[in-house]
PDB file of C-alpha atoms in Angstrom:
ATOM      1  CA  MET W   1      -0.776 -16.323  17.492  1.00  0.00           C
ATOM      2  CA  ARG W   2      -2.864 -16.460  13.863  1.00  0.00           C
ATOM      3  CA  HIS W   3      -5.885 -14.859  15.277  1.00  0.00           C
ATOM      4  CA  LEU W   4      -3.834 -11.782  16.523  1.00  0.00           C
ATOM      5  CA  LEU W   5      -2.794 -11.622  12.415  1.00  0.00           C
ATOM      6  CA  HIS W   6      -6.231 -11.687  11.353  1.00  0.00           C
ATOM      7  CA  LYS W   7      -7.448  -9.289  13.696  1.00  0.00           C
ATOM      8  CA  ILE W   8      -4.197  -6.444  13.889  1.00  0.00           C
ATOM      9  CA  VAL W   9      -4.634  -6.688   9.801  1.00  0.00           C
ATOM     10  CA  SER W  10      -8.578  -6.244  10.174  1.00  0.00           C
ATOM     11  CA  ASP W  11      -8.136  -3.266  12.449  1.00  0.00           C
ATOM     12  CA  ILE W  12      -5.818  -1.414  10.490  1.00  0.00           C
ATOM     13  CA  GLN W  13      -8.431  -2.221   7.744  1.00  0.00           C
ATOM     14  CA  LYS W  14     -10.490  -0.272   9.489  1.00  0.00           C
ATOM     15  CA  GLN W  15      -8.832   2.451  10.669  1.00  0.00           C
ATOM     16  CA  GLU W  16      -7.660   2.871   6.951  1.00  0.00           C
ATOM     17  CA  ARG W  17     -11.189   2.493   5.637  1.00  0.00           C
ATOM     18  CA  LYS W  18     -12.126   4.950   8.417  1.00  0.00           C
ATOM     19  CA  LEU W  19      -9.670   7.690   7.979  1.00  0.00           C
ATOM     20  CA  SER W  20     -10.158   7.761   4.427  1.00  0.00           C
ATOM     21  CA  ALA W  21     -13.408   9.349   4.703  1.00  0.00           C
ATOM     22  CA  GLU W  22     -12.755  11.876   7.227  1.00  0.00           C
ATOM     23  CA  ALA W  23      -8.949  12.968   6.381  1.00  0.00           C
ATOM     24  CA  SER W  24      -9.009  16.112   4.596  1.00  0.00           C
ATOM     25  CA  SER W  25      -5.720  14.988   2.050  1.00  0.00           C
ATOM     26  CA  PHE W  26      -3.600  12.163   2.013  1.00  0.00           C
ATOM     27  CA  MET W  27      -1.312  13.811   3.712  1.00  0.00           C
ATOM     28  CA  ASP W  28      -3.569  13.881   6.265  1.00  0.00           C
ATOM     29  CA  GLU W  29      -4.405  10.374   6.363  1.00  0.00           C
ATOM     30  CA  ALA W  30      -0.639   9.495   6.214  1.00  0.00           C
ATOM     31  CA  TYR W  31      -0.069  11.502   9.403  1.00  0.00           C
ATOM     32  CA  ARG W  32      -2.365   9.939  11.084  1.00  0.00           C
ATOM     33  CA  MET W  33      -1.725   6.533  10.257  1.00  0.00           C
ATOM     34  CA  THR W  34       1.916   6.607  11.183  1.00  0.00           C
ATOM     35  CA  VAL W  35       0.806   7.700  14.686  1.00  0.00           C
ATOM     36  CA  TYR W  36      -2.388   4.955  14.754  1.00  0.00           C
ATOM     37  CA  LEU W  37       0.260   2.526  13.366  1.00  0.00           C
ATOM     38  CA  LYS W  38       3.209   3.518  15.868  1.00  0.00           C
ATOM     39  CA  GLU W  39       0.651   3.179  18.901  1.00  0.00           C
ATOM     40  CA  VAL W  40       0.022  -0.275  17.538  1.00  0.00           C
ATOM     41  CA  LEU W  41       3.411  -1.479  17.808  1.00  0.00           C
ATOM     42  CA  ALA W  42       4.162   0.203  21.216  1.00  0.00           C
ATOM     43  CA  ASP W  43       1.131  -2.066  22.268  1.00  0.00           C
ATOM     44  CA  ILE W  44       2.126  -5.150  20.600  1.00  0.00           C
ATOM     45  CA  LYS W  45       5.741  -4.900  21.988  1.00  0.00           C
ATOM     46  CA  GLU W  46       4.981  -4.208  25.436  1.00  0.00           C
ATOM     47  CA  ASP W  47       2.361  -7.622  25.394  1.00  0.00           C
ATOM     48  CA  ILE W  48       5.550  -9.580  23.722  1.00  0.00           C
ATOM     49  CA  ILE W  49       8.463  -8.473  26.076  1.00  0.00           C
ATOM     50  CA  ASN W  50       5.785  -9.014  29.228  1.00  0.00           C
ATOM     51  CA  GLU W  51       4.633 -12.422  27.742  1.00  0.00           C
ATOM     52  CA  GLY W  52       6.717 -14.171  25.397  1.00  0.00           C
ATOM     53  CA  PHE W  53       5.816 -16.851  22.921  1.00  0.00           C
ATOM     54  CA  THR W  54       4.790 -20.589  24.302  1.00  0.00           C
ATOM     55  CA  THR W  55       5.931 -22.002  21.250  1.00  0.00           C
ATOM     56  CA  LEU W  56       8.271 -21.941  18.751  1.00  0.00           C
ATOM     57  CA  GLU W  57       5.932 -21.748  15.823  1.00  0.00           C
ATOM     58  CA  ASP W  58       4.392 -18.854  17.585  1.00  0.00           C
ATOM     59  CA  GLU W  59       7.342 -17.159  17.583  1.00  0.00           C
ATOM     60  CA  ILE W  60       8.361 -17.361  13.852  1.00  0.00           C
ATOM     61  CA  LEU W  61       4.551 -16.368  12.933  1.00  0.00           C
ATOM     62  CA  PHE W  62       5.161 -13.347  14.910  1.00  0.00           C
ATOM     63  CA  PHE W  63       8.345 -12.382  13.614  1.00  0.00           C
ATOM     64  CA  LYS W  64       8.246 -13.151  10.045  1.00  0.00           C
ATOM     65  CA  GLN W  65       4.142 -11.948   9.767  1.00  0.00           C
ATOM     66  CA  ILE W  66       2.589 -10.180  12.826  1.00  0.00           C
ATOM     67  CA  LYS W  67       5.466  -7.408  13.067  1.00  0.00           C
ATOM     68  CA  PRO W  68       6.145  -6.417   9.986  1.00  0.00           C
ATOM     69  CA  SER W  69       2.335  -6.712   8.832  1.00  0.00           C
ATOM     70  CA  VAL W  70       2.276  -3.263  11.157  1.00  0.00           C
ATOM     71  CA  LEU W  71       6.133  -2.058  10.641  1.00  0.00           C
ATOM     72  CA  GLY W  72       5.463  -2.423   7.231  1.00  0.00           C
ATOM     73  CA  LYS W  73       2.787  -0.012   6.973  1.00  0.00           C
ATOM     74  CA  LEU W  74       3.963   1.877   9.618  1.00  0.00           C
ATOM     75  CA  ILE W  75       7.081   2.552   7.228  1.00  0.00           C
ATOM     76  CA  TYR W  76       5.021   3.274   4.107  1.00  0.00           C
ATOM     77  CA  TYR W  77       2.888   5.999   5.878  1.00  0.00           C
ATOM     78  CA  ASN W  78       5.908   7.599   6.823  1.00  0.00           C
ATOM     79  CA  LYS W  79       7.375   7.432   4.132  1.00  0.00           C
ATOM     80  CA  VAL W  80       4.405   8.511   2.009  1.00  0.00           C
ATOM     81  CA  PHE W  81       3.890  11.744   4.318  1.00  0.00           C
ATOM     82  CA  ARG W  82       7.540  12.672   3.863  1.00  0.00           C
ATOM     83  CA  ILE W  83       7.177  13.047   0.029  1.00  0.00           C
ATOM     84  CA  GLU W  84       3.477  14.683   0.694  1.00  0.00           C
ATOM     85  CA  THR W  85       4.828  17.260   2.628  1.00  0.00           C
ATOM     86  CA  ALA W  86       8.223  18.169   0.802  1.00  0.00           C
ATOM     87  CA  CYS W  87       6.131  17.986  -2.796  1.00  0.00           C
ATOM     88  CA  PRO W  88       7.054  21.294  -4.634  1.00  0.00           C
ATOM     89  CA  ALA W  89       3.869  21.726  -6.379  1.00  0.00           C
ATOM     90  CA  SER W  90       0.391  20.418  -6.979  1.00  0.00           C
ATOM     91  CA  ASN W  91       0.486  18.865 -10.944  1.00  0.00           C
ATOM     92  CA  GLY W  92       2.436  19.665 -13.533  1.00  0.00           C
ATOM     93  CA  ASN W  93       6.120  18.890 -14.947  1.00  0.00           C
ATOM     94  CA  MET W  94       8.017  19.523 -11.483  1.00  0.00           C
ATOM     95  CA  TYR W  95       5.023  17.387  -9.517  1.00  0.00           C
ATOM     96  CA  GLU W  96       5.800  14.235 -12.197  1.00  0.00           C
ATOM     97  CA  SER W  97       9.665  15.014 -11.782  1.00  0.00           C
ATOM     98  CA  TYR W  98       9.945  15.444  -7.933  1.00  0.00           C
ATOM     99  CA  PHE W  99       7.678  11.628  -7.708  1.00  0.00           C
ATOM    100  CA  ALA W 100      10.055  10.459 -10.924  1.00  0.00           C
ATOM    101  CA  MET W 101      12.744  11.203  -9.406  1.00  0.00           C
ATOM    102  CA  HIS W 102      11.445   8.793  -5.782  1.00  0.00           C
ATOM    103  CA  LEU W 103      10.515   6.145  -8.177  1.00  0.00           C
ATOM    104  CA  ARG W 104      13.818   6.315  -9.666  1.00  0.00           C
ATOM    105  CA  GLU W 105      15.581   6.090  -5.910  1.00  0.00           C
ATOM    106  CA  LEU W 106      13.157   3.114  -4.876  1.00  0.00           C
ATOM    107  CA  LYS W 107      14.206   1.495  -8.102  1.00  0.00           C
ATOM    108  CA  LEU W 108      17.994   1.942  -7.550  1.00  0.00           C
ATOM    109  CA  GLU W 109      17.561   0.644  -4.402  1.00  0.00           C
ATOM    110  CA  TYR W 110      15.930  -2.369  -5.048  1.00  0.00           C
ATOM    111  CA  THR W 111      18.483  -3.309  -7.273  1.00  0.00           C
ATOM    112  CA  GLU W 112      21.546  -2.418  -5.661  1.00  0.00           C
ATOM    113  CA  HIS W 113      20.354  -3.874  -2.012  1.00  0.00           C
ATOM    114  CA  VAL W 114      17.654  -5.850  -2.534  1.00  0.00           C
ATOM    115  CA  CYS W 115      16.634  -8.184  -5.362  1.00  0.00           C
ATOM    116  CA  ASN W 116      20.502 -10.120  -5.053  1.00  0.00           C
ATOM    117  CA  SER W 117      20.669 -10.684  -1.327  1.00  0.00           C
ATOM    118  CA  ASP W 118      20.163 -14.233  -0.173  1.00  0.00           C
ATOM    119  CA  PHE W 119      17.720 -13.623   1.850  1.00  0.00           C
ATOM    120  CA  TYR W 120      15.387 -11.742  -0.408  1.00  0.00           C
ATOM    121  CA  ARG W 121      15.576 -15.137  -2.508  1.00  0.00           C
ATOM    122  CA  TYR W 122      14.656 -16.975   0.439  1.00  0.00           C
ATOM    123  CA  TYR W 123      11.801 -14.972   1.665  1.00  0.00           C
ATOM    124  CA  ARG W 124      10.423 -14.212  -2.168  1.00  0.00           C
ATOM    125  CA  SER W 125      10.302 -18.434  -2.761  1.00  0.00           C
ATOM    126  CA  GLY W 126       8.271 -19.026   0.429  1.00  0.00           C
ATOM    127  CA  ARG W 127      11.295 -21.152   1.845  1.00  0.00           C
ATOM    128  CA  THR W 128      10.658 -21.979   5.565  1.00  0.00           C
ATOM    129  CA  ASP W 129      14.110 -24.021   6.187  1.00  0.00           C
ATOM    130  CA  ARG W 130      14.993 -21.411   7.469  1.00  0.00           C
ATOM    131  CA  ASP W 131      13.194 -19.525   9.303  1.00  0.00           C
ATOM    132  CA  GLU W 132      14.249 -20.167  12.736  1.00  0.00           C
ATOM    133  CA  GLN W 133      17.419 -18.969  12.144  1.00  0.00           C
ATOM    134  CA  TYR W 134      15.804 -15.693  10.815  1.00  0.00           C
ATOM    135  CA  PHE W 135      13.073 -15.376  12.852  1.00  0.00           C
ATOM    136  CA  THR W 136      13.432 -16.065  16.548  1.00  0.00           C
ATOM    137  CA  LEU W 137      16.062 -14.236  18.956  1.00  0.00           C
ATOM    138  CA  GLY W 138      18.937 -14.341  19.509  1.00  0.00           C
ATOM    139  CA  LYS W 139      20.059 -15.971  16.669  1.00  0.00           C
ATOM    140  CA  ILE W 140      21.403 -12.257  14.817  1.00  0.00           C
ATOM    141  CA  ASN W 141      25.442 -13.481  13.774  1.00  0.00           C
ATOM    142  CA  CYS W 142      27.462  -9.836  12.680  1.00  0.00           C
ATOM    143  CA  TYR W 143      29.889 -12.655  10.983  1.00  0.00           C
ATOM    144  CA  ASP W 144      27.106 -12.516   8.747  1.00  0.00           C
ATOM    145  CA  GLY W 145      27.876  -8.672   7.760  1.00  0.00           C
ATOM    146  CA  LEU W 146      24.991  -7.356   8.855  1.00  0.00           C
ATOM    147  CA  ASN W 147      23.329  -3.617   8.033  1.00  0.00           C
ATOM    148  CA  SER W 148      24.872  -1.040  11.291  1.00  0.00           C
ATOM    149  CA  PHE W 149      21.509  -0.567  11.525  1.00  0.00           C
ATOM    150  CA  VAL W 150      22.011  -4.061  13.671  1.00  0.00           C
ATOM    151  CA  PHE W 151      22.850  -2.558  16.667  1.00  0.00           C
ATOM    152  CA  GLU W 152      20.202  -0.196  17.268  1.00  0.00           C
ATOM    153  CA  ILE W 153      17.236  -2.948  17.067  1.00  0.00           C
ATOM    154  CA  ASP W 154      15.907  -3.793  20.977  1.00  0.00           C
ATOM    155  CA  THR W 155      16.935  -7.669  20.643  1.00  0.00           C
ATOM    156  CA  LYS W 156      14.460  -7.920  22.391  1.00  0.00           C
ATOM    157  CA  PHE W 157      11.594  -6.853  20.484  1.00  0.00           C
ATOM    158  CA  SER W 158      13.522  -7.462  16.920  1.00  0.00           C
ATOM    159  CA  THR W 159      15.661 -10.783  14.855  1.00  0.00           C
ATOM    160  CA  TYR W 160      16.536  -7.935  12.508  1.00  0.00           C
ATOM    161  CA  PHE W 161      15.040  -9.889   9.487  1.00  0.00           C
ATOM    162  CA  ASP W 162      11.329  -9.190  10.656  1.00  0.00           C
ATOM    163  CA  TYR W 163      12.683  -5.087   9.741  1.00  0.00           C
ATOM    164  CA  LYS W 164      13.876  -6.707   6.315  1.00  0.00           C
ATOM    165  CA  VAL W 165      10.781  -8.624   5.386  1.00  0.00           C
ATOM    166  CA  ALA W 166       8.792  -5.256   6.631  1.00  0.00           C
ATOM    167  CA  LYS W 167      10.895  -3.422   4.190  1.00  0.00           C
ATOM    168  CA  ILE W 168       9.884  -5.748   1.767  1.00  0.00           C
ATOM    169  CA  ILE W 169       6.088  -5.010   2.411  1.00  0.00           C
ATOM    170  CA  ALA W 170       6.591  -0.817   2.206  1.00  0.00           C
ATOM    171  CA  ASN W 171       8.428  -0.466  -0.758  1.00  0.00           C
ATOM    172  CA  GLU W 172       5.734  -2.371  -2.820  1.00  0.00           C
ATOM    173  CA  LEU W 173       3.292  -0.142  -1.276  1.00  0.00           C
ATOM    174  CA  ILE W 174       5.226   2.372  -1.867  1.00  0.00           C
ATOM    175  CA  TYR W 175       5.942   1.319  -5.504  1.00  0.00           C
ATOM    176  CA  ASN W 176       2.241   1.552  -5.863  1.00  0.00           C
ATOM    177  CA  TYR W 177       2.057   4.862  -4.985  1.00  0.00           C
ATOM    178  CA  LEU W 178       4.280   6.015  -6.536  1.00  0.00           C
ATOM    179  CA  THR W 179       2.896   4.627  -9.857  1.00  0.00           C
ATOM    180  CA  THR W 180      -0.348   6.353  -8.840  1.00  0.00           C
ATOM    181  CA  LYS W 181       1.243   9.971  -9.249  1.00  0.00           C
ATOM    182  CA  LEU W 182       2.922   9.697 -12.250  1.00  0.00           C
ATOM    183  CA  SER W 183       1.088   9.756 -16.055  1.00  0.00           C
ATOM    184  CA  PRO W 184       1.790   6.513 -17.969  1.00  0.00           C
ATOM    185  CA  GLU W 185       3.889   8.488 -19.995  1.00  0.00           C
ATOM    186  CA  GLN W 186       6.173   9.405 -17.298  1.00  0.00           C
ATOM    187  CA  ASN W 187       6.004   5.761 -15.749  1.00  0.00           C
ATOM    188  CA  PRO W 188       6.041   3.410 -19.151  1.00  0.00           C
ATOM    189  CA  ASP W 189       6.737   0.342 -17.074  1.00  0.00           C
ATOM    190  CA  VAL W 190       3.467   0.459 -15.227  1.00  0.00           C
ATOM    191  CA  LEU W 191       1.565   0.639 -18.867  1.00  0.00           C
ATOM    192  CA  LEU W 192      -0.063  -3.200 -20.741  1.00  0.00           C
ATOM    193  CA  GLN W 193       1.104  -3.053 -23.860  1.00  0.00           C
ATOM    194  CA  HIS W 194      -0.847  -5.695 -25.553  1.00  0.00           C
ATOM    195  CA  GLY W 195      -1.949  -5.045 -29.362  1.00  0.00           C
ATOM    196  CA  GLU W 196      -5.666  -5.816 -27.611  1.00  0.00           C
ATOM    197  CA  THR W 197      -6.335  -2.996 -25.037  1.00  0.00           C
ATOM    198  CA  LYS W 198      -5.281   0.425 -27.778  1.00  0.00           C
ATOM    199  CA  ASP W 199      -8.102   1.422 -28.195  1.00  0.00           C
ATOM    200  CA  PHE W 200      -9.127   1.074 -24.064  1.00  0.00           C
ATOM    201  CA  PHE W 201      -9.636   4.445 -22.838  1.00  0.00           C
ATOM    202  CA  TRP W 202     -11.737   6.460 -20.855  1.00  0.00           C
ATOM    203  CA  THR W 203     -14.349   9.051 -22.076  1.00  0.00           C
ATOM    204  CA  GLN W 204     -15.596  10.613 -19.170  1.00  0.00           C
ATOM    205  CA  THR W 205     -14.029  12.839 -16.735  1.00  0.00           C
ATOM    206  CA  LYS W 206     -11.573  11.742 -14.436  1.00  0.00           C
ATOM    207  CA  ASN W 207     -14.263  12.847 -11.270  1.00  0.00           C
ATOM    208  CA  ALA W 208     -15.982  10.328 -12.714  1.00  0.00           C
ATOM    209  CA  LEU W 209     -13.549   7.799 -12.700  1.00  0.00           C
ATOM    210  CA  ILE W 210     -12.681   8.858  -8.845  1.00  0.00           C
ATOM    211  CA  GLU W 211     -16.181   8.193  -8.192  1.00  0.00           C
ATOM    212  CA  LEU W 212     -16.385   5.041  -9.770  1.00  0.00           C
ATOM    213  CA  VAL W 213     -12.724   3.579  -7.781  1.00  0.00           C
ATOM    214  CA  TYR W 214     -14.367   5.120  -4.843  1.00  0.00           C
ATOM    215  CA  ALA W 215     -17.861   3.416  -4.944  1.00  0.00           C
ATOM    216  CA  LEU W 216     -16.293  -0.186  -5.923  1.00  0.00           C
ATOM    217  CA  TYR W 217     -14.049   0.261  -2.738  1.00  0.00           C
ATOM    218  CA  ALA W 218     -16.967   1.450  -0.332  1.00  0.00           C
ATOM    219  CA  CYS W 219     -18.503  -1.790  -0.837  1.00  0.00           C
ATOM    220  CA  ASP W 220     -15.865  -4.300  -1.376  1.00  0.00           C
ATOM    221  CA  ALA W 221     -16.375  -5.244  -4.494  1.00  0.00           C
ATOM    222  CA  ILE W 222     -12.508  -5.891  -5.657  1.00  0.00           C
ATOM    223  CA  SER W 223     -11.086  -8.657  -3.650  1.00  0.00           C
ATOM    224  CA  HIS W 224     -13.655  -8.737  -0.716  1.00  0.00           C
ATOM    225  CA  GLY W 225     -12.719  -5.208   0.140  1.00  0.00           C
ATOM    226  CA  LYS W 226      -8.930  -6.317   1.116  1.00  0.00           C
ATOM    227  CA  ILE W 227      -7.164  -4.034  -1.790  1.00  0.00           C
ATOM    228  CA  GLY W 228      -6.706  -0.661  -0.789  1.00  0.00           C
ATOM    229  CA  ILE W 229      -8.156   3.004  -3.044  1.00  0.00           C
ATOM    230  CA  ARG W 230      -4.299   3.495  -4.596  1.00  0.00           C
ATOM    231  CA  LYS W 231      -4.218  -0.057  -6.020  1.00  0.00           C
ATOM    232  CA  ILE W 232      -7.676  -0.226  -7.339  1.00  0.00           C
ATOM    233  CA  SER W 233      -6.803   3.205  -9.017  1.00  0.00           C
ATOM    234  CA  MET W 234      -3.357   2.154 -10.352  1.00  0.00           C
ATOM    235  CA  VAL W 235      -5.725  -0.795 -12.228  1.00  0.00           C
ATOM    236  CA  PHE W 236      -8.487   1.613 -14.042  1.00  0.00           C
ATOM    237  CA  GLN W 237      -5.270   4.116 -14.891  1.00  0.00           C
ATOM    238  CA  ILE W 238      -3.235   1.504 -16.476  1.00  0.00           C
ATOM    239  CA  LEU W 239      -6.217  -0.185 -18.432  1.00  0.00           C
ATOM    240  CA  PHE W 240      -7.103   3.251 -19.595  1.00  0.00           C
ATOM    241  CA  ARG W 241      -4.135   5.417 -19.694  1.00  0.00           C
ATOM    242  CA  ILE W 242      -4.978   8.059 -17.321  1.00  0.00           C
ATOM    243  CA  SER W 243      -2.874  10.105 -14.323  1.00  0.00           C
ATOM    244  CA  LEU W 244      -5.675  10.613 -11.712  1.00  0.00           C
ATOM    245  CA  ASN W 245      -2.820  11.974 -10.148  1.00  0.00           C
ATOM    246  CA  ASP W 246      -4.450  13.047  -6.113  1.00  0.00           C
ATOM    247  CA  ILE W 247      -6.990  11.211  -6.011  1.00  0.00           C
ATOM    248  CA  HIS W 248      -8.091  11.364  -2.282  1.00  0.00           C
ATOM    249  CA  ASN W 249      -7.948  15.244  -2.356  1.00  0.00           C
ATOM    250  CA  SER W 250     -10.636  14.898  -5.610  1.00  0.00           C
ATOM    251  CA  PHE W 251     -12.541  12.682  -3.699  1.00  0.00           C
ATOM    252  CA  HIS W 252     -12.904  15.292  -0.659  1.00  0.00           C
ATOM    253  CA  ARG W 253     -13.883  17.912  -2.981  1.00  0.00           C
ATOM    254  CA  MET W 254     -16.653  15.536  -4.174  1.00  0.00           C
ATOM    255  CA  LYS W 255     -18.088  15.516  -0.730  1.00  0.00           C
ATOM    256  CA  THR W 256     -18.535  19.256  -0.401  1.00  0.00           C
ATOM    257  CA  ARG W 257     -20.967  19.692  -3.906  1.00  0.00           C
ATOM    258  CA  ALA W 258     -23.834  21.153  -4.817  1.00  0.00           C
ATOM    259  CA  GLY W 259     -26.538  19.235  -5.112  1.00  0.00           C
ATOM    260  CA  SER W 260     -25.545  15.503  -5.972  1.00  0.00           C
ATOM    261  CA  ARG W 261     -22.562  14.370  -4.472  1.00  0.00           C
ATOM    262  CA  THR W 262     -22.218  11.139  -6.766  1.00  0.00           C
ATOM    263  CA  LEU W 263     -23.089  12.965 -10.258  1.00  0.00           C
ATOM    264  CA  PHE W 264     -21.498  10.255 -12.402  1.00  0.00           C
ATOM    265  CA  LEU W 265     -22.922   6.922 -10.348  1.00  0.00           C
ATOM    266  CA  ASP W 266     -26.916   8.777 -10.299  1.00  0.00           C
ATOM    267  CA  GLN W 267     -25.761   9.190 -14.148  1.00  0.00           C
ATOM    268  CA  LEU W 268     -24.787   5.399 -14.349  1.00  0.00           C
ATOM    269  CA  LYS W 269     -28.447   4.147 -12.708  1.00  0.00           C
ATOM    270  CA  TYR W 270     -30.441   6.817 -15.236  1.00  0.00           C
ATOM    271  CA  SER W 271     -28.223   4.826 -18.311  1.00  0.00           C
ATOM    272  CA  LEU W 272     -28.904   1.730 -17.234  1.00  0.00           C
ATOM    273  CA  GLU W 273     -32.636   1.883 -16.553  1.00  0.00           C
ATOM    274  CA  GLU W 274     -33.486   3.574 -19.796  1.00  0.00           C
ATOM    275  CA  TYR W 275     -31.241   1.042 -21.755  1.00  0.00           C
ATOM    276  CA  MET W 276     -33.041  -1.402 -20.086  1.00  0.00           C
ATOM    277  CA  ASP W 277     -36.203  -0.146 -20.970  1.00  0.00           C
ATOM    278  CA  ARG W 278     -35.109   0.455 -24.403  1.00  0.00           C
ATOM    279  CA  GLU W 279     -34.459  -3.626 -24.190  1.00  0.00           C
ATOM    280  CA  ASP W 280     -37.980  -4.358 -23.055  1.00  0.00           C
ATOM    281  CA  ASN W 281     -39.317  -2.371 -25.970  1.00  0.00           C
ATOM    282  CA  LEU W 282     -37.621  -4.129 -28.696  1.00  0.00           C
TER     283      LEU W 282
END
């Protein structure tokens, strides 16, 4: 069962990389990932219902890690598509206010419905003592006061709590997505507040930084390629206190540049070689 987990995660990452290069916008990428993940989940469901589980451990692993890894990404991309299609502007105050509103709603949901729940604390602490209760079929207990959503799930393919794990995964991804849409001024809680970083700021163009982010992602330079574009860009935005807005559209405009499509990387190579030559001549 663990090899299935690794294969699913690897296949999703490959599809994300493929669509990141092909899609005309992040909206298009989110839609196509939603369709892809919906099909993946349907295929997995058919296999599980037809074949079942050979061991209790496999069943727990499936509902605690495998299914949530797919469903969490599906919830995330579907949410992103809905947010992108309703966005009132491409930039400016209205644009930032729109994403700030969604971020406030996400934080409110976390405060009111997530952080104080027994299950959330159980899952976050890495405990396993109640896994059989939470992640095996047929253990749903209505006396626990569960959300009414429980009456709509397919009890042959859900323990209810697998969905809650998927929501935790999705909300983390949505949070990262929303913070990259906002400037540091609009979202001060993601700023690095240390005094030693106050002199760090980006002095090239935003497109130059986007070019660098995509280059690092394309060659798996960060976390062996397991970290997505938007998470990498968020780190740079926080470090340099700069807003990159929709890096996906900017990247696709770069692909149609006249002349060199990698202006900044070409400049980096030239500047480094020139610096090396100066060092040799000292």
